[in-house]
C-alpha cells in the first residue's frame, strides 16, 4: 500500500511540475499558423476613472489608448478565436506598469482562448515585473499598486506558456515551446527587472550568460531533431539604424543572439518594444537575419501579425489592424470614440505628437512659425511611422513643412526628420523568407 501511495505521489508531482496541457505534437512538415501581438499595456479598469488624475495616463504622449485597453484586448481575443491559430504569442509589456491587478485582468480576458483550446504564449516586457511605477488613478488620487515578482509572473501565466513549455531556462523566465516536431518557439526573457528600484526602471536589456548556455543547448537539441527554432523577444533582437537609441531598444548582447541564429539557420526573430511596425535585416556571414517588430497593440493602428510556416519551405508574416469598430458594433457599445475608433485614434495620436514636438521645438533657436510647422509635420508622420505606412510618409514630402525640415535638418534636435524620411528597401508590414 505504501508503495502505491509513493507512486501516486510521484505522478502528482510530475503533473504539478510540468502540467498536462501540452497537446500531441503535430508531425514534421505540418503547416503552422501563429498570431503575434505585443505591447498591450493593459491597465485594469478598476485602476482609472474619468477624474483629472487619470489624464496622466494620456499625458505620456506616446499614443497609447489606455482607457480602451480592455476593448482592444477583447477584440484581439475575438479575432484569435476566428483565426484559430496554433498559438497566440504575446511579446511582452502586457501591462501598463506591472500592476498585479492588470496582470490578473489580462488572464481573465484570455480565458475564452484557453476554453477554446488555443494556446497563448507570453513573455515579460520591461514594464511587467517589479515596476516601481505601478499606480492606480482614481478620484483625483494617484495610489501605489502592488506589482509582481518573477515567480508571480510564472504562476499567473502558468496556463499561458509555462505549463506547456517543453524546456525552461533556470536563469530567467525564458522557455521553449514545441509547436510541432520540427517548429519550436524560443520565448526569451531579456529584462533587467532585478535592477528596478524606486528611482525608475532599469535601462536596456540583455540575455543572461546562463540563458545563452541554455539557448545553445536548445539549438543543439533542435539540430539533432531536425527542428527550426524561431526566437521571440520583447526588445529588438538586431541593431537598428533607424532607432535613435539602440542601447534602449535593442538587446545589449544582440550579436551573440544573431550568431546563434546564423549558425543554426534560424532566419527571423519577432519582437516589440519600439511600438512601431518595422522590419529590418542584418547580414551575418553571408546569411540574412530579419527582426520583425510588430506595432504596439495599444497604439493606433492596433496591429497584430499572422505568421505562416511551411517547414523547410517558407515563412511568411503579414501585419493586420484590429477592427475595434466592428467589435463595438457587435457588442452594442455606445461609446462614440469606439464607434469611430480609427479616426479617434489617429486624431489622438496626432494631437499628442503635436503637443510633444511643439514644446521641444519651441526651445530651439528657430524663426517665428517654424516650430509650429515642424510640429505639425511630426504629428502627420508619427501615426504613419508607427503603422509602418511609408507611402503616407512619402506623400508628406510635397508639403511646405517638409521643405523646412530639410532647411533646418542640421539643427541639433531635428534629427528625427532625417531618420523617419530615410527610404526603406523592405516592406514594413509583410515578409517572406525561405527556410532550410
CSV table of C-alpha atoms in Angstrom, one decimal:
chain,number,residue,atom,x,y,z
A,1,UNK,CA,0.0,0.0,0.0
A,2,UNK,CA,2.8,2.3,0.9
A,3,UNK,CA,4.4,1.6,-2.5
A,4,UNK,CA,1.2,2.5,-4.3
A,5,UNK,CA,0.9,5.8,-2.4
A,6,UNK,CA,4.5,6.7,-3.3
A,7,UNK,CA,3.8,6.0,-7.0
A,8,UNK,CA,0.7,8.2,-6.9
A,9,UNK,CA,2.7,10.9,-5.2
A,10,UNK,CA,5.3,10.8,-7.9
A,11,UNK,CA,2.7,11.0,-10.6
A,12,UNK,CA,1.1,14.0,-8.9
A,13,UNK,CA,4.4,15.8,-8.6
A,14,UNK,CA,5.2,15.3,-12.3
A,15,UNK,CA,1.8,16.7,-13.3
A,16,UNK,CA,2.3,19.7,-10.9
A,17,UNK,CA,5.7,20.5,-12.2
A,18,UNK,CA,5.2,20.1,-15.9
A,19,UNK,CA,1.5,20.5,-16.4
A,20,UNK,CA,-0.7,18.4,-18.7
A,21,UNK,CA,-1.8,20.9,-21.3
A,22,UNK,CA,0.8,20.1,-24.0
A,23,UNK,CA,-1.0,18.6,-26.9
A,24,UNK,CA,0.4,15.8,-29.0
A,25,UNK,CA,2.9,17.4,-31.3
A,26,UNK,CA,1.9,17.9,-35.0
A,27,UNK,CA,4.1,15.7,-37.2
A,28,UNK,CA,7.0,17.0,-39.2
A,29,UNK,CA,6.1,19.0,-42.2
A,30,UNK,CA,2.9,20.3,-40.8
A,31,UNK,CA,1.9,23.8,-41.8
A,32,UNK,CA,1.6,26.1,-38.8
A,33,UNK,CA,-0.1,29.5,-38.2
A,34,UNK,CA,0.7,31.8,-35.3
A,35,UNK,CA,-0.7,35.2,-34.3
A,36,UNK,CA,1.7,37.7,-32.7
A,37,UNK,CA,0.8,40.8,-30.7
A,38,UNK,CA,2.9,42.8,-28.4
A,39,UNK,CA,2.9,45.8,-26.0
A,40,UNK,CA,-0.7,45.6,-24.9
A,41,UNK,CA,0.0,47.9,-21.9
A,42,UNK,CA,-3.3,46.9,-20.3
A,43,UNK,CA,-4.3,48.9,-17.2
A,44,UNK,CA,-7.0,47.2,-15.2
A,45,UNK,CA,-10.4,49.0,-15.5
A,46,UNK,CA,-10.6,49.5,-11.7
A,47,UNK,CA,-7.3,51.4,-11.7
A,48,UNK,CA,-8.5,54.5,-13.6
A,49,UNK,CA,-11.7,56.6,-13.9
A,50,UNK,CA,-12.7,59.9,-15.6
A,51,UNK,CA,-11.1,62.2,-12.9
A,52,UNK,CA,-8.4,64.7,-13.7
A,53,UNK,CA,-5.7,62.4,-12.2
A,54,UNK,CA,-6.5,59.7,-14.8
A,55,UNK,CA,-5.4,62.2,-17.5
A,56,UNK,CA,-1.8,61.3,-16.6
A,57,UNK,CA,-2.1,58.1,-18.5
A,58,UNK,CA,-2.7,60.1,-21.6
A,59,UNK,CA,-0.1,62.8,-20.9
A,60,UNK,CA,2.7,60.3,-21.7
A,61,UNK,CA,2.1,61.5,-25.3
A,62,UNK,CA,3.1,58.1,-26.8
A,63,UNK,CA,-0.3,57.5,-28.5
A,64,UNK,CA,-1.4,54.6,-26.3
A,65,UNK,CA,-5.2,54.4,-26.0
A,66,UNK,CA,-5.0,53.1,-22.4
A,67,UNK,CA,-8.7,53.8,-21.4
A,68,UNK,CA,-9.7,51.4,-24.2
A,69,UNK,CA,-7.2,48.7,-23.4
A,70,UNK,CA,-9.9,46.2,-22.4
A,71,UNK,CA,-11.9,46.6,-25.6
A,72,UNK,CA,-8.7,46.4,-27.7
A,73,UNK,CA,-7.6,43.1,-26.0
A,74,UNK,CA,-11.2,41.7,-26.3
A,75,UNK,CA,-11.1,42.5,-30.0
A,76,UNK,CA,-7.8,40.6,-30.2
A,77,UNK,CA,-9.2,37.6,-28.4
A,78,UNK,CA,-12.3,37.5,-30.7
A,79,UNK,CA,-10.0,37.7,-33.8
A,80,UNK,CA,-7.9,34.9,-32.4
A,81,UNK,CA,-11.0,32.7,-31.9
A,82,UNK,CA,-11.9,33.5,-35.5
A,83,UNK,CA,-8.4,32.7,-36.9
A,84,UNK,CA,-7.8,29.6,-34.8
A,85,UNK,CA,-4.0,29.8,-34.9
A,86,UNK,CA,-1.7,27.1,-33.5
A,87,UNK,CA,-0.8,29.7,-30.8
A,88,UNK,CA,-1.2,33.4,-30.0
A,89,UNK,CA,2.1,34.9,-28.9
A,90,UNK,CA,2.2,38.0,-26.7
A,91,UNK,CA,5.6,39.6,-26.8
A,92,UNK,CA,5.8,41.5,-23.5
A,93,UNK,CA,4.7,44.7,-21.9
A,94,UNK,CA,1.4,43.0,-21.2
A,95,UNK,CA,0.5,45.6,-18.6
A,96,UNK,CA,0.7,49.4,-18.2
A,97,UNK,CA,3.2,49.3,-15.5
A,98,UNK,CA,3.3,45.9,-14.0
A,99,UNK,CA,0.2,46.2,-11.7
A,100,UNK,CA,-0.8,42.8,-10.3
A,101,UNK,CA,-4.4,43.7,-10.9
A,102,UNK,CA,-3.7,44.4,-14.6
A,103,UNK,CA,-2.0,41.0,-14.9
A,104,UNK,CA,-4.9,39.3,-13.3
A,105,UNK,CA,-7.4,41.2,-15.6
A,106,UNK,CA,-5.5,40.1,-18.7
A,107,UNK,CA,-5.6,36.5,-17.6
A,108,UNK,CA,-9.4,36.8,-17.2
A,109,UNK,CA,-9.6,38.4,-20.7
A,110,UNK,CA,-7.6,35.5,-22.2
A,111,UNK,CA,-9.8,32.8,-20.7
A,112,UNK,CA,-12.0,32.3,-23.8
A,113,UNK,CA,-8.9,31.2,-25.7
A,114,UNK,CA,-8.0,28.7,-23.0
A,115,UNK,CA,-11.5,27.4,-23.1
A,116,UNK,CA,-11.3,27.1,-26.9
A,117,UNK,CA,-8.0,25.1,-26.7
A,118,UNK,CA,-5.9,27.9,-28.3
A,119,UNK,CA,-2.5,28.0,-26.7
A,120,UNK,CA,-1.4,31.5,-25.6
A,121,UNK,CA,2.4,32.1,-25.1
A,122,UNK,CA,3.6,35.1,-23.1
A,123,UNK,CA,7.0,36.7,-22.2
A,124,UNK,CA,7.5,39.7,-19.9
A,125,UNK,CA,8.5,43.1,-21.1
A,126,UNK,CA,10.3,45.8,-19.2
A,127,UNK,CA,7.1,47.2,-17.8
A,128,UNK,CA,5.7,43.9,-16.4
A,129,UNK,CA,7.8,42.9,-13.3
A,130,UNK,CA,9.0,44.7,-10.2
A,131,UNK,CA,7.9,48.0,-11.7
A,132,UNK,CA,8.2,51.0,-9.3
A,133,UNK,CA,5.7,53.0,-11.3
A,134,UNK,CA,2.7,50.7,-10.7
A,135,UNK,CA,-0.1,53.1,-9.8
A,136,UNK,CA,-3.9,53.5,-9.9
A,137,UNK,CA,-5.5,56.7,-11.0
A,138,UNK,CA,-8.9,57.2,-9.2
A,139,UNK,CA,-10.8,60.0,-7.5
A,140,UNK,CA,-8.1,62.6,-8.3
A,141,UNK,CA,-5.6,60.5,-6.5
A,142,UNK,CA,-2.6,58.5,-7.7
A,143,UNK,CA,-2.1,55.5,-5.4
A,144,UNK,CA,0.7,52.9,-5.5
A,145,UNK,CA,-0.4,49.4,-6.6
A,146,UNK,CA,1.2,46.1,-5.8
A,147,UNK,CA,3.4,44.9,-8.6
A,148,UNK,CA,4.7,41.3,-9.1
A,149,UNK,CA,7.9,39.3,-8.8
A,150,UNK,CA,9.3,36.9,-11.5
A,151,UNK,CA,7.8,33.9,-9.7
A,152,UNK,CA,4.4,35.6,-9.7
A,153,UNK,CA,4.6,36.1,-13.4
A,154,UNK,CA,5.3,32.4,-14.0
A,155,UNK,CA,2.4,31.5,-11.6
A,156,UNK,CA,-0.1,34.0,-13.1
A,157,UNK,CA,0.6,32.9,-16.6
A,158,UNK,CA,1.1,29.2,-15.9
A,159,UNK,CA,-1.6,28.3,-18.4
A,160,UNK,CA,-0.3,30.8,-20.9
A,161,UNK,CA,3.1,29.3,-21.8
A,162,UNK,CA,4.8,27.9,-18.7
A,163,UNK,CA,2.9,24.7,-18.2
A,164,UNK,CA,3.1,23.9,-22.0
A,165,UNK,CA,6.9,24.6,-22.1
A,166,UNK,CA,9.0,21.7,-23.3
A,167,UNK,CA,12.1,23.2,-21.6
A,168,UNK,CA,12.5,26.1,-19.2
A,169,UNK,CA,15.6,28.2,-18.5
A,170,UNK,CA,16.5,28.2,-14.8
A,171,UNK,CA,18.3,31.6,-15.1
A,172,UNK,CA,15.3,33.6,-16.4
A,173,UNK,CA,11.6,33.3,-17.5
A,174,UNK,CA,12.7,32.1,-20.9
A,175,UNK,CA,11.2,28.8,-22.2
A,176,UNK,CA,10.9,26.7,-25.3
A,177,UNK,CA,7.5,25.6,-26.8
A,178,UNK,CA,7.3,22.9,-29.3
A,179,UNK,CA,4.5,23.8,-31.8
A,180,UNK,CA,5.3,20.7,-33.8
A,181,UNK,CA,8.0,18.2,-34.1
A,182,UNK,CA,10.0,20.5,-36.4
A,183,UNK,CA,9.0,24.0,-35.4
A,184,UNK,CA,9.9,25.3,-32.0
A,185,UNK,CA,9.4,28.7,-30.5
A,186,UNK,CA,12.1,30.1,-28.1
A,187,UNK,CA,10.5,32.7,-25.9
A,188,UNK,CA,13.2,34.8,-24.3
A,189,UNK,CA,13.1,36.9,-21.2
A,190,UNK,CA,15.8,39.6,-21.6
A,191,UNK,CA,14.6,42.0,-18.9
A,192,UNK,CA,16.7,43.5,-16.1
A,193,UNK,CA,13.8,43.7,-13.6
A,194,UNK,CA,16.1,42.7,-10.7
A,195,UNK,CA,17.7,46.1,-11.0
A,196,UNK,CA,14.5,48.1,-10.9
A,197,UNK,CA,14.2,50.4,-7.9
A,198,UNK,CA,12.2,53.3,-6.6
A,199,UNK,CA,14.3,55.5,-8.8
A,200,UNK,CA,13.0,54.0,-12.1
A,201,UNK,CA,13.1,51.1,-14.5
A,202,UNK,CA,16.5,49.6,-15.3
A,203,UNK,CA,17.7,50.7,-18.7
A,204,UNK,CA,18.5,48.3,-21.6
A,205,UNK,CA,18.1,44.6,-21.8
A,206,UNK,CA,20.4,41.6,-22.1
A,207,UNK,CA,20.5,37.8,-22.5
A,208,UNK,CA,22.0,36.4,-19.3
A,209,UNK,CA,25.1,34.3,-19.6
A,210,UNK,CA,23.4,31.2,-18.2
A,211,UNK,CA,20.5,31.8,-20.6
A,212,UNK,CA,22.9,31.9,-23.5
A,213,UNK,CA,24.2,28.5,-22.5
A,214,UNK,CA,20.6,27.2,-22.2
A,215,UNK,CA,19.9,28.6,-25.7
A,216,UNK,CA,22.9,26.8,-27.1
A,217,UNK,CA,21.6,23.6,-25.6
A,218,UNK,CA,18.2,24.2,-27.2
A,219,UNK,CA,19.6,24.8,-30.6
A,220,UNK,CA,21.7,21.6,-30.3
A,221,UNK,CA,18.6,19.7,-29.5
A,222,UNK,CA,16.8,21.2,-32.4
A,223,UNK,CA,19.6,20.4,-34.8
A,224,UNK,CA,19.6,16.8,-33.6
A,225,UNK,CA,15.8,16.5,-34.2
A,226,UNK,CA,15.7,18.5,-37.4
A,227,UNK,CA,13.7,21.3,-35.9
A,228,UNK,CA,13.6,25.0,-36.7
A,229,UNK,CA,13.8,27.5,-33.8
A,230,UNK,CA,12.0,30.9,-34.0
A,231,UNK,CA,13.1,33.3,-31.2
A,232,UNK,CA,10.7,35.7,-29.7
A,233,UNK,CA,11.9,38.7,-27.7
A,234,UNK,CA,10.5,41.9,-26.3
A,235,UNK,CA,13.3,44.3,-27.2
A,236,UNK,CA,14.7,44.3,-30.8
A,237,UNK,CA,17.0,41.4,-31.5
A,238,UNK,CA,19.1,43.2,-34.0
A,239,UNK,CA,20.9,46.5,-34.2
A,240,UNK,CA,18.5,49.0,-35.8
A,241,UNK,CA,20.0,52.0,-37.6
A,242,UNK,CA,16.5,53.7,-37.7
A,243,UNK,CA,16.3,54.0,-33.9
A,244,UNK,CA,17.6,57.0,-32.0
A,245,UNK,CA,19.0,54.9,-29.1
A,246,UNK,CA,19.9,51.3,-29.7
A,247,UNK,CA,21.0,50.9,-26.1
A,248,UNK,CA,17.5,51.4,-25.0
A,249,UNK,CA,15.6,49.5,-27.7
A,250,UNK,CA,18.0,46.7,-28.7
A,251,UNK,CA,19.2,43.7,-26.6
A,252,UNK,CA,22.6,44.6,-25.3
A,253,UNK,CA,24.4,41.4,-26.5
A,254,UNK,CA,22.3,41.1,-29.6
A,255,UNK,CA,25.4,39.9,-31.6
A,256,UNK,CA,25.5,36.7,-29.6
A,257,UNK,CA,21.9,36.1,-30.4
A,258,UNK,CA,22.5,36.8,-34.1
A,259,UNK,CA,25.4,34.5,-34.2
A,260,UNK,CA,23.3,31.6,-32.7
A,261,UNK,CA,20.6,32.2,-35.3
A,262,UNK,CA,23.1,32.4,-38.2
A,263,UNK,CA,24.9,29.2,-37.1
A,264,UNK,CA,21.6,27.3,-36.7
A,265,UNK,CA,19.7,28.6,-39.8
A,266,UNK,CA,17.1,30.5,-37.8
A,267,UNK,CA,16.3,33.4,-40.1
A,268,UNK,CA,13.7,35.5,-38.2
A,269,UNK,CA,13.2,36.9,-34.8
A,270,UNK,CA,9.9,38.5,-33.7
A,271,UNK,CA,9.9,41.5,-31.3
A,272,UNK,CA,8.1,44.6,-30.0
A,273,UNK,CA,9.1,47.3,-27.5
A,274,UNK,CA,9.7,50.1,-30.1
A,275,UNK,CA,5.9,50.3,-30.6
A,276,UNK,CA,6.4,50.8,-34.3
A,277,UNK,CA,5.8,48.4,-37.2
A,278,UNK,CA,9.3,47.8,-38.5
A,279,UNK,CA,11.2,45.1,-40.4
A,280,UNK,CA,15.0,45.2,-40.6
A,281,UNK,CA,17.6,42.8,-41.7
A,282,UNK,CA,21.2,42.0,-40.8
A,283,UNK,CA,23.9,40.1,-42.7
A,284,UNK,CA,25.9,37.6,-40.7
A,285,UNK,CA,28.5,35.5,-42.6
A,286,UNK,CA,26.6,35.9,-45.8
A,287,UNK,CA,23.3,34.9,-44.2
A,288,UNK,CA,20.4,37.3,-43.8
A,289,UNK,CA,18.6,37.5,-40.5
A,290,UNK,CA,15.4,39.5,-40.0
A,291,UNK,CA,13.9,41.2,-37.0
A,292,UNK,CA,10.1,41.8,-37.3
A,293,UNK,CA,8.8,44.3,-34.8
A,294,UNK,CA,5.0,44.5,-34.6
A,295,UNK,CA,3.3,47.8,-33.7
A,296,UNK,CA,2.2,48.1,-30.1
A,297,UNK,CA,-1.4,46.8,-29.8
A,298,UNK,CA,-2.2,49.8,-27.5
A,299,UNK,CA,-1.2,52.3,-30.3
A,300,UNK,CA,-3.2,53.1,-33.4
A,301,UNK,CA,-3.5,51.2,-35.7
A,302,UNK,CA,-3.5,48.3,-33.3
A,303,UNK,CA,-1.7,45.8,-35.5
A,304,UNK,CA,-1.0,42.1,-35.0
A,305,UNK,CA,0.9,39.7,-37.2
A,306,UNK,CA,0.0,36.4,-38.8
A,307,UNK,CA,2.9,34.1,-39.2
A,308,UNK,CA,2.6,31.1,-41.5
A,309,UNK,CA,5.3,28.5,-41.6
A,310,UNK,CA,5.8,25.6,-44.0
A,311,UNK,CA,8.8,23.7,-42.6
A,312,UNK,CA,11.8,23.5,-44.9
A,313,UNK,CA,10.0,25.7,-47.4
A,314,UNK,CA,9.0,29.2,-46.3
A,315,UNK,CA,7.9,31.6,-43.5
A,316,UNK,CA,5.6,34.5,-44.2
A,317,UNK,CA,4.5,37.4,-42.0
A,318,UNK,CA,1.7,39.9,-42.6
A,319,UNK,CA,0.5,42.7,-40.3
A,320,UNK,CA,-3.2,43.5,-39.9
A,321,UNK,CA,-5.1,46.1,-37.9
A,322,UNK,CA,-7.7,45.1,-35.4
A,323,UNK,CA,-11.3,46.2,-36.3
A,324,UNK,CA,-12.3,47.6,-32.9
A,325,UNK,CA,-15.2,49.5,-34.5
A,326,UNK,CA,-16.7,46.2,-35.6
A,327,UNK,CA,-16.2,44.7,-32.2
A,328,UNK,CA,-18.0,47.7,-30.7
A,329,UNK,CA,-21.0,47.3,-33.1
A,330,UNK,CA,-21.2,43.6,-32.5
A,331,UNK,CA,-21.4,44.2,-28.7
A,332,UNK,CA,-23.8,47.1,-28.9
A,333,UNK,CA,-21.4,49.5,-27.3
A,334,UNK,CA,-22.4,53.2,-27.4
A,335,UNK,CA,-19.2,55.0,-26.7
A,336,UNK,CA,-18.8,57.4,-29.7
A,337,UNK,CA,-15.0,57.1,-29.6
A,338,UNK,CA,-15.3,53.3,-30.1
A,339,UNK,CA,-17.9,53.8,-32.9
A,340,UNK,CA,-15.4,55.9,-34.8
A,341,UNK,CA,-12.2,54.3,-33.4
A,342,UNK,CA,-9.9,54.7,-36.4
A,343,UNK,CA,-10.5,58.5,-36.6
A,344,UNK,CA,-10.4,58.9,-32.9
A,345,UNK,CA,-7.1,57.0,-32.5
A,346,UNK,CA,-5.4,58.9,-35.3
A,347,UNK,CA,-6.5,62.2,-34.0
A,348,UNK,CA,-5.5,61.4,-30.5
A,349,UNK,CA,-2.0,60.2,-31.7
A,350,UNK,CA,-1.6,63.3,-33.9
A,351,UNK,CA,-2.6,65.7,-31.1
A,352,UNK,CA,-0.3,64.1,-28.6
A,353,UNK,CA,2.6,64.2,-31.1
A,354,UNK,CA,2.0,67.9,-31.9
A,355,UNK,CA,2.0,68.9,-28.3
A,356,UNK,CA,5.1,67.0,-27.5
A,357,UNK,CA,7.1,68.2,-30.5
A,358,UNK,CA,5.9,71.8,-30.3
A,359,UNK,CA,7.2,72.0,-26.7
A,360,UNK,CA,10.6,70.6,-27.9
A,361,UNK,CA,10.9,72.8,-31.0
A,362,UNK,CA,9.9,76.0,-29.3
A,363,UNK,CA,13.0,75.6,-27.1
A,364,UNK,CA,15.2,75.6,-30.2
A,365,UNK,CA,16.6,78.7,-31.9
A,366,UNK,CA,14.2,78.7,-34.9
A,367,UNK,CA,12.5,81.6,-36.8
A,368,UNK,CA,8.9,82.5,-35.9
A,369,UNK,CA,6.3,80.0,-37.0
A,370,UNK,CA,8.9,77.2,-37.9
A,371,UNK,CA,8.4,75.3,-34.7
A,372,UNK,CA,4.6,75.1,-35.3
A,373,UNK,CA,5.1,73.9,-38.9
A,374,UNK,CA,7.6,71.2,-37.9
A,375,UNK,CA,5.4,70.1,-35.0
A,376,UNK,CA,2.5,69.7,-37.5
A,377,UNK,CA,4.7,67.7,-39.8
A,378,UNK,CA,5.7,65.4,-36.9
A,379,UNK,CA,2.1,65.0,-36.0
A,380,UNK,CA,1.3,63.7,-39.5
A,381,UNK,CA,4.4,61.5,-39.7
A,382,UNK,CA,4.1,59.7,-36.4
A,383,UNK,CA,0.8,57.8,-36.9
A,384,UNK,CA,2.1,56.6,-40.3
A,385,UNK,CA,5.6,55.8,-39.0
A,386,UNK,CA,4.3,53.7,-36.1
A,387,UNK,CA,2.0,51.8,-38.5
A,388,UNK,CA,4.8,51.2,-41.0
A,389,UNK,CA,3.0,53.2,-43.7
A,390,UNK,CA,5.9,54.8,-45.5
A,391,UNK,CA,3.8,55.5,-48.6
A,392,UNK,CA,1.9,58.1,-46.5
A,393,UNK,CA,5.2,59.5,-45.2
A,394,UNK,CA,6.5,59.9,-48.8
A,395,UNK,CA,3.4,62.0,-49.7
A,396,UNK,CA,4.4,64.5,-46.9
A,397,UNK,CA,7.4,65.4,-49.0
A,398,UNK,CA,5.1,67.6,-51.1
A,399,UNK,CA,4.3,69.9,-48.1
A,400,UNK,CA,5.9,73.2,-47.2
A,401,UNK,CA,6.7,71.8,-43.8
A,402,UNK,CA,8.9,69.2,-45.3
A,403,UNK,CA,10.9,71.9,-47.1
A,404,UNK,CA,11.5,73.5,-43.7
A,405,UNK,CA,12.6,70.2,-42.2
A,406,UNK,CA,15.2,69.9,-45.0
A,407,UNK,CA,16.3,73.5,-44.5
A,408,UNK,CA,16.9,73.1,-40.7
A,409,UNK,CA,17.9,69.4,-40.8
A,410,UNK,CA,21.4,70.2,-39.3
A,411,UNK,CA,19.9,72.0,-36.2
A,412,UNK,CA,20.5,69.9,-33.1
A,413,UNK,CA,17.2,68.4,-32.0
A,414,UNK,CA,15.8,67.9,-35.5
A,415,UNK,CA,17.5,64.6,-36.3
A,416,UNK,CA,14.1,63.0,-36.1
A,417,UNK,CA,13.1,64.1,-39.6
A,418,UNK,CA,16.3,62.7,-41.2
A,419,UNK,CA,15.6,59.3,-39.6
A,420,UNK,CA,11.9,59.0,-40.5
A,421,UNK,CA,12.3,60.2,-44.1
A,422,UNK,CA,15.1,57.7,-44.8
A,423,UNK,CA,13.8,55.4,-47.5
A,424,UNK,CA,13.2,51.7,-46.6
A,425,UNK,CA,14.1,48.9,-49.0
A,426,UNK,CA,11.8,46.5,-47.2
A,427,UNK,CA,8.1,46.3,-46.9
A,428,UNK,CA,7.4,47.2,-43.2
A,429,UNK,CA,4.2,45.1,-42.9
A,430,UNK,CA,5.0,41.9,-44.7
A,431,UNK,CA,7.9,39.4,-45.2
A,432,UNK,CA,8.6,36.1,-46.9
A,433,UNK,CA,11.8,34.1,-46.2
A,434,UNK,CA,13.0,30.8,-47.5
A,435,UNK,CA,13.6,28.1,-44.9
A,436,UNK,CA,16.2,25.4,-45.0
